CSV table of C-alpha atoms and ligand atoms in Angstrom, one decimal:
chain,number,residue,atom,x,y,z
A,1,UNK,CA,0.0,0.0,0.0
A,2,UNK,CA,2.8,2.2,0.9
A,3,UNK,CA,5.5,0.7,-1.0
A,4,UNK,CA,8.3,3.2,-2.4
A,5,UNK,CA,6.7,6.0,0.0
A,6,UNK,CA,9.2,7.9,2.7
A,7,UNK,CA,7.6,9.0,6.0
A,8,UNK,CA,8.8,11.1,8.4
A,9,UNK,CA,6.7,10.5,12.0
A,10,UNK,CA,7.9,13.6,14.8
A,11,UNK,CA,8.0,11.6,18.2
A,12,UNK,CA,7.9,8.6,17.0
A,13,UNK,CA,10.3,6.9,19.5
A,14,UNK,CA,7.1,5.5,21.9
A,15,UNK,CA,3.5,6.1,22.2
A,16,UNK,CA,1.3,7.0,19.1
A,17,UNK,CA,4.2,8.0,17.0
A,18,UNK,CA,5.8,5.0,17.2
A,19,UNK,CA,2.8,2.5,16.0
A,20,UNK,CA,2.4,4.8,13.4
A,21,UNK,CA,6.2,4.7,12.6
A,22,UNK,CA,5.7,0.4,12.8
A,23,UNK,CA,2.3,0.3,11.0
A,24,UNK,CA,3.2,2.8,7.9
A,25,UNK,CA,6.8,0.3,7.8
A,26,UNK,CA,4.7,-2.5,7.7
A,27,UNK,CA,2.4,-1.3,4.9
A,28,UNK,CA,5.8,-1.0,2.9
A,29,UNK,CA,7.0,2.5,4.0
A,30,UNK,CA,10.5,3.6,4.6
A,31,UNK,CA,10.6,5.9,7.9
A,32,UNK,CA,12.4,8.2,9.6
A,33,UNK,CA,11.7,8.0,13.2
A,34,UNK,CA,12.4,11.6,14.7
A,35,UNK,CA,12.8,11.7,18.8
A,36,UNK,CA,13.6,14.4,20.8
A,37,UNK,CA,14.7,12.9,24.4
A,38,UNK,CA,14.0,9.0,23.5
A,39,UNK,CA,17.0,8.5,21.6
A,40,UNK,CA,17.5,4.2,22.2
A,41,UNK,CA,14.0,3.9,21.7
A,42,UNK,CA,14.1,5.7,18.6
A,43,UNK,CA,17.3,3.2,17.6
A,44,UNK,CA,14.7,-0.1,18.6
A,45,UNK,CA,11.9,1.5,16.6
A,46,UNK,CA,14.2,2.0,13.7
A,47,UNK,CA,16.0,-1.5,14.4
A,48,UNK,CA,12.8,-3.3,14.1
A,49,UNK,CA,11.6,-1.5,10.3
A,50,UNK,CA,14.8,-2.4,9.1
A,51,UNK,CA,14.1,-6.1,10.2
A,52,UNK,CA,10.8,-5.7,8.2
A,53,UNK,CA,13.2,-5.1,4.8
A,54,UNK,CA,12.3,-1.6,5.1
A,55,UNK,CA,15.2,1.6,5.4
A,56,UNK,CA,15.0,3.6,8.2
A,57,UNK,CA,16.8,6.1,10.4
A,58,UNK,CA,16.3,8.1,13.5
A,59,UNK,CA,16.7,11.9,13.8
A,60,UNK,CA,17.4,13.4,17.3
A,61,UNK,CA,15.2,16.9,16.3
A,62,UNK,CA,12.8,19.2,19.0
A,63,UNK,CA,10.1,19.7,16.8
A,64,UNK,CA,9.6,23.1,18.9
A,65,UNK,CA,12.8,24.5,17.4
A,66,UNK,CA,12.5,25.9,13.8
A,67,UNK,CA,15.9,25.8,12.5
A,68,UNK,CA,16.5,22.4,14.3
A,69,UNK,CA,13.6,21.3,11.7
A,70,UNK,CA,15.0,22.7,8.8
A,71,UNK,CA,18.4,21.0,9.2
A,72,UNK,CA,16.1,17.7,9.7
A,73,UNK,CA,14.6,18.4,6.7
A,74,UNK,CA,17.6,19.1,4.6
A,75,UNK,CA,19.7,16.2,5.9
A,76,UNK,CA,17.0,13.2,5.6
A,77,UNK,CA,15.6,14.6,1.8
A,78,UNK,CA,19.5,14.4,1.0
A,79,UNK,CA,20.0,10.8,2.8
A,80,UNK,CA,16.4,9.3,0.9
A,81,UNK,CA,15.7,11.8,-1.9
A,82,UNK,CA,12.4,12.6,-1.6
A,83,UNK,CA,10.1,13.0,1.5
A,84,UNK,CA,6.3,11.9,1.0
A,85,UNK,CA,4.5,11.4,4.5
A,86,UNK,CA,4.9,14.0,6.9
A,87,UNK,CA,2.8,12.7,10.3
A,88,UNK,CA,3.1,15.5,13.0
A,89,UNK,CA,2.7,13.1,16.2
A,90,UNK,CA,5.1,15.0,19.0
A,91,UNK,CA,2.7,16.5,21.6
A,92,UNK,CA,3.2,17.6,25.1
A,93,UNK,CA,0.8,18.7,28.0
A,94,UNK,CA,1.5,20.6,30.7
A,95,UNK,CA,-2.0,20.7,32.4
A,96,UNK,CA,-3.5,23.1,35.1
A,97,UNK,CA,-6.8,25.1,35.3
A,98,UNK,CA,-6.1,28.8,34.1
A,99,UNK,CA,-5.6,29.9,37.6
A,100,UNK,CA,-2.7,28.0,38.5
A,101,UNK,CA,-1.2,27.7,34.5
A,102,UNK,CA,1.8,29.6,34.0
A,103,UNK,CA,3.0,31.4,31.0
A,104,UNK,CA,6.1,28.9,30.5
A,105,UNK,CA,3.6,26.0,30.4
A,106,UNK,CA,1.4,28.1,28.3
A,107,UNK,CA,4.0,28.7,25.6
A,108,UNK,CA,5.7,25.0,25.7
A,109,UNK,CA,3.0,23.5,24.7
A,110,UNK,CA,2.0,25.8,22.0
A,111,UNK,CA,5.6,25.4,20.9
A,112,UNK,CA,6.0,21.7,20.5
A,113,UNK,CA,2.6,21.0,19.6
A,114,UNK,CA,1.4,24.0,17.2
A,115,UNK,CA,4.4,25.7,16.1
A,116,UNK,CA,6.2,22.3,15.8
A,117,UNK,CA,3.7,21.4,13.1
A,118,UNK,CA,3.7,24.7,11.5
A,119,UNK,CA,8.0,24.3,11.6
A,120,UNK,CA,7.8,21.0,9.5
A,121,UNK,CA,5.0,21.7,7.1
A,122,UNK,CA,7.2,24.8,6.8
A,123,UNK,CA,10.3,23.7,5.8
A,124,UNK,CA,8.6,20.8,3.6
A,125,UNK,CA,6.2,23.1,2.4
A,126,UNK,CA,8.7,23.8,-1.1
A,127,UNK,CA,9.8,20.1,-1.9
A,128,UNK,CA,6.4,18.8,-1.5
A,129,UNK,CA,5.3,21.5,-4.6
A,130,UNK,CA,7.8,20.2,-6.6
A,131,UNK,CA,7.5,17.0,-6.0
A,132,UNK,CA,3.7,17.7,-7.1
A,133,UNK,CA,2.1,14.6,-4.4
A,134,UNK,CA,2.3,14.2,-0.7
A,135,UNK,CA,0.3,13.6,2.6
A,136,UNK,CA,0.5,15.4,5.7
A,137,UNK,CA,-1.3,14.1,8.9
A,138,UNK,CA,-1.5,16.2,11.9
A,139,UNK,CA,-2.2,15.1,15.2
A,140,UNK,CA,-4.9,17.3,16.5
A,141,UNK,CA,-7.5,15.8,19.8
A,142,UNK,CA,-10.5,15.5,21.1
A,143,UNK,CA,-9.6,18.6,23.3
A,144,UNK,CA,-8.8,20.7,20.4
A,145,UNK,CA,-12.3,20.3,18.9
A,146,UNK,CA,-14.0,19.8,22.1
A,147,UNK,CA,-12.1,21.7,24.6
A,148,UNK,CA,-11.2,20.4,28.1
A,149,UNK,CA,-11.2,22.1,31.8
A,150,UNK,CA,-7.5,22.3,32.5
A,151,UNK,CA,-6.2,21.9,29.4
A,152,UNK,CA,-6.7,25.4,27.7
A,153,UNK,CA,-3.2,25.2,26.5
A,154,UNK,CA,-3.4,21.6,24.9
A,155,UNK,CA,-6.7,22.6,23.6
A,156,UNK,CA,-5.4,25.5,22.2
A,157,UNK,CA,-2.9,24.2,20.7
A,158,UNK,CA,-4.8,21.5,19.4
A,159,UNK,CA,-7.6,23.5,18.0
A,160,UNK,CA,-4.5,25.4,16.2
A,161,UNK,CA,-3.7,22.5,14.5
A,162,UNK,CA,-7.4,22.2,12.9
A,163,UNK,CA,-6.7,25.3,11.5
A,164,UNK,CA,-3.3,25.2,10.3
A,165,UNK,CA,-4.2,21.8,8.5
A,166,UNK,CA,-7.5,23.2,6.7
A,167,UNK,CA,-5.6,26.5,5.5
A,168,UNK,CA,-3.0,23.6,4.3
A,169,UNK,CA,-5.0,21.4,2.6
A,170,UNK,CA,-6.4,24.6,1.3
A,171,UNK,CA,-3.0,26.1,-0.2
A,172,UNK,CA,-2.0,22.1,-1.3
A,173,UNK,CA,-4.6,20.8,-2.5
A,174,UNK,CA,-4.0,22.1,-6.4
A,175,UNK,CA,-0.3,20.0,-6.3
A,176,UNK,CA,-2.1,16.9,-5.7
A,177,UNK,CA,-1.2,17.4,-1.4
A,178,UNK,CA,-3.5,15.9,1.3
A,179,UNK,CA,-3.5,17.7,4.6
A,180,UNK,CA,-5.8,16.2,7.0
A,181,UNK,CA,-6.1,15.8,11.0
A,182,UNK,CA,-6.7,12.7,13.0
A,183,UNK,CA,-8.3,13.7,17.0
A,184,UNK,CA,-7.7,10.8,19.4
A,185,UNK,CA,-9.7,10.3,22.7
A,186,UNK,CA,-8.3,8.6,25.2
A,187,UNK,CA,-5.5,6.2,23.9
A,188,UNK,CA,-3.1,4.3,26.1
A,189,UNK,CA,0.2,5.6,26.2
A,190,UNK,CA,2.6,7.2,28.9
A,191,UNK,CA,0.3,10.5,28.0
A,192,UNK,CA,-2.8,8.9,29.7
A,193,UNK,CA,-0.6,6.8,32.2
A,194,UNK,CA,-0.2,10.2,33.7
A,195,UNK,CA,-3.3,11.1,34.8
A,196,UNK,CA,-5.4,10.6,37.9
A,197,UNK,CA,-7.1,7.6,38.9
A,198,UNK,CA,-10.4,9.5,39.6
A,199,UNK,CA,-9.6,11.8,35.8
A,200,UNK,CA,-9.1,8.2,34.2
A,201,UNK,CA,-12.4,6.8,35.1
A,202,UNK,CA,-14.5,10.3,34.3
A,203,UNK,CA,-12.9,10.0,31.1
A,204,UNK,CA,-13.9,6.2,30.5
A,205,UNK,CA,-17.5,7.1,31.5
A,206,UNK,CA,-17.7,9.8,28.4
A,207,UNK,CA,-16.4,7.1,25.8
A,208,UNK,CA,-19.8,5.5,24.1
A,209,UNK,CA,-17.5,2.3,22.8
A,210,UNK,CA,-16.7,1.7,26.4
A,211,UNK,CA,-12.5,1.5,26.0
A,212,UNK,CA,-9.6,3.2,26.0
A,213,UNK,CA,-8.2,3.2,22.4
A,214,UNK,CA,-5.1,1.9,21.5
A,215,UNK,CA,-2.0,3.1,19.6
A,216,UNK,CA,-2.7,0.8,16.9
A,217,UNK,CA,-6.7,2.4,16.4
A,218,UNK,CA,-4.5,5.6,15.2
A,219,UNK,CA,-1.9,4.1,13.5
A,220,UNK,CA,-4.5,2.5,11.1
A,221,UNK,CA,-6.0,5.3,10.7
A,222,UNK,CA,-3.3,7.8,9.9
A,223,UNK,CA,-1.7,4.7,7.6
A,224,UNK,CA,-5.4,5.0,5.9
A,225,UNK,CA,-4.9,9.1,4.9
A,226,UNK,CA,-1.4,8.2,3.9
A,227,UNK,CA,-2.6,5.9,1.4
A,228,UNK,CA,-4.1,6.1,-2.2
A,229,UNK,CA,-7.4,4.8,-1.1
A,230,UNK,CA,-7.9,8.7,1.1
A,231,UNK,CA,-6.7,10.4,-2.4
A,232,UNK,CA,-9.9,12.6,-2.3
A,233,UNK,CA,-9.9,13.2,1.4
A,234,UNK,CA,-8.5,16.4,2.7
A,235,UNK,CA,-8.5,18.9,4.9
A,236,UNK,CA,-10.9,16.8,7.6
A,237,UNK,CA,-10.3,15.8,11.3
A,238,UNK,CA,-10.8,12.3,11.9
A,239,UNK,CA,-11.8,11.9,15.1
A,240,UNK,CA,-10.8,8.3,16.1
A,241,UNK,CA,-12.0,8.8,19.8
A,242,UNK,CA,-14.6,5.7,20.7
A,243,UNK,CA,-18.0,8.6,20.4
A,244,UNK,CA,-16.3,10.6,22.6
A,245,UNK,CA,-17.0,13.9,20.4
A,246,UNK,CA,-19.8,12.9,18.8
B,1,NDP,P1,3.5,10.4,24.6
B,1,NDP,O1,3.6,11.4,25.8
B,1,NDP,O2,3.4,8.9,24.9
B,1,NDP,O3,4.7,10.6,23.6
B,1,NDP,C1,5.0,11.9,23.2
B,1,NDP,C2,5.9,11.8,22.0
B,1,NDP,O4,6.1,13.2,21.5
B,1,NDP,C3,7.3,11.2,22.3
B,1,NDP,O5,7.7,10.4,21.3
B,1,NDP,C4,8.2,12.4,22.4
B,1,NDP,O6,9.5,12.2,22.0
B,1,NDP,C5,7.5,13.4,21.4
B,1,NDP,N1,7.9,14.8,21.6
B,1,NDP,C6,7.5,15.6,22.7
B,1,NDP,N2,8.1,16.8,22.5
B,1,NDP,C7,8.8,16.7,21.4
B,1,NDP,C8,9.7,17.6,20.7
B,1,NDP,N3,9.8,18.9,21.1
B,1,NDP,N4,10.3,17.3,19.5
B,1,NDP,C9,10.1,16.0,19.0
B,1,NDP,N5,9.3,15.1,19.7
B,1,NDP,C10,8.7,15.4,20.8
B,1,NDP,O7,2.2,10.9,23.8
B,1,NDP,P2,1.2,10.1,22.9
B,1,NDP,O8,1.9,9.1,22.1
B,1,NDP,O9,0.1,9.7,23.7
B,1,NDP,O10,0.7,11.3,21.9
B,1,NDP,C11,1.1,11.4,20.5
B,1,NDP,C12,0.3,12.5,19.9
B,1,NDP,O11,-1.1,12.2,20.0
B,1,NDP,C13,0.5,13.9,20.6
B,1,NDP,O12,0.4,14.9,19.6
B,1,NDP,C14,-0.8,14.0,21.5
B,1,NDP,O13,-1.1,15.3,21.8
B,1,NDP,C15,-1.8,13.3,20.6
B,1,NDP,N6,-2.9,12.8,21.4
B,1,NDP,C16,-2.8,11.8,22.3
B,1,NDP,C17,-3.9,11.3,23.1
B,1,NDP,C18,-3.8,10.2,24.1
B,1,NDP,O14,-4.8,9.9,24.7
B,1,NDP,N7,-2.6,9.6,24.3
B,1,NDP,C19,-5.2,11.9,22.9
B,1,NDP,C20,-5.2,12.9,21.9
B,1,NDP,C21,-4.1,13.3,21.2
B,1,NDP,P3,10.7,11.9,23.1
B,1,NDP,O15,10.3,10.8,24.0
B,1,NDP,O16,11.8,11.5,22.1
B,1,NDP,O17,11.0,13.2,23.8
């Protein structure tokens, strides 16, 4: 399905980002796995696409830092020639209610998780044109289209990425360039380990399907808009959240 494609997943060295990187290597994609802290995860995640036959590399980047991602960029294009997936996974949260959020927690998670996706669409923005074809999936959430007490930042952020990836899909869609967004719920991964036991069971009670999704429920998905078979499909948010925003 994916054979002869390159991806490039952002924080794809555990959680989401790294069943994506596994699921779009096993539909016959070459990937390179960018990490920021998880460096020998990164190397295992890479270690086990190249045992599927595939190429792959990992790429110590912080998508929050603009000329970090252009050098990215630069490096991997000139190391596989062409670039055709971009998946925008690498998220933070730094949650409080407004009273207690700082302005530092404020600003690092719009950093990482809305300028981050702005700084790679950015610097792929050029080589996409010419290449004439390409995908992009953002990794929005059911926060951003929703929004969530104690998460105005996240939600922020993530409702930032609906709009960057419209205006996108917008501006691409005339050189043949999907941009779409996929919104989790509640998946399982050290994001959600994190929270409360009391927060974990609200949020199970607000899911219609009844359980918390796993990596592998987004991985499909986002391996889905990658593909030829979503060729007419963009600019949407997929929310892939058990009902929870319906
Ligand atoms: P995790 O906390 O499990 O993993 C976060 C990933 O993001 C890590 O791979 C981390 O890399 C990477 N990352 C963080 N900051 C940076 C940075 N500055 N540069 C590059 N990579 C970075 O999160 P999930 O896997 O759960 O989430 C993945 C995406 O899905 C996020 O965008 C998140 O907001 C979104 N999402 C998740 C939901 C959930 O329920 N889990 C729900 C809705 C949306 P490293 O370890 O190398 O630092």
């Amino acid at each position: 399905m994916l054979t002869g494609k390159v991806a490039l997943v952002t924080g794809a060295g555990r959680g989401i980002g790294r069943e994506i990187a596994l699921t779009l290597a096993q539909y016959g994609a070459d990937v390179i796995v960018n990490y920021n802290g998880s460096k020998e995860k990164a190397e295992e995640v890479t270690a086990e696409i190249r045992a599927m036959g595939r190429i792959a590399e990992a790429v110590q980047c912080s998508v929050a830092d603009y000329e970090a991602c252009g050098r990215m960029i630069t490096d991997m294009l000139a190391a596989f020639g062409h670039i055709d997936i971009l998946v925008n996974n690498a998220g933070i949260t730094k949650d409080n209610l407004m009273i207690k959020m700082s302005e530092e927690d404020f600003d690092a998670v719009i950093d990482t998780n809305l300028k981050g996706t702005f700084n790679t669409m950015k610097h792929l923005y050029r080589p996409l044109i010419k290449q004439k074809s390409g995908r992009i999936i953002n990794l929005s959430s059911v926060s951003g289209v929703l929004g969530n007490a104690g998460q105005a930042n996240y939600a922020a952020s993530k409702a930032g990425v609906i709009g960057l990836t419209k205006s996108m899909a917008r501006e691409l869609a005339s050189r043949n360039i999907t941009v779409n967004a996929v919104a989790p719920g509640y998946i399982d991964t050290d994001m959600t380990h994190a929270m409360t036991d009391s927060a974990k069971e609200a949020t199970l009670a607000q899911i219609p399907l009844k359980r918390v999704g796993t990596p592998r429920d987004i991985a499909e998905t986002v391996a889905f808009l990658a593909s030829d078979k979503a060729s007419y499909i963009t600019g949407q948010v997929i929310s892939v959240d058990g009902g929870m925003a319906i």
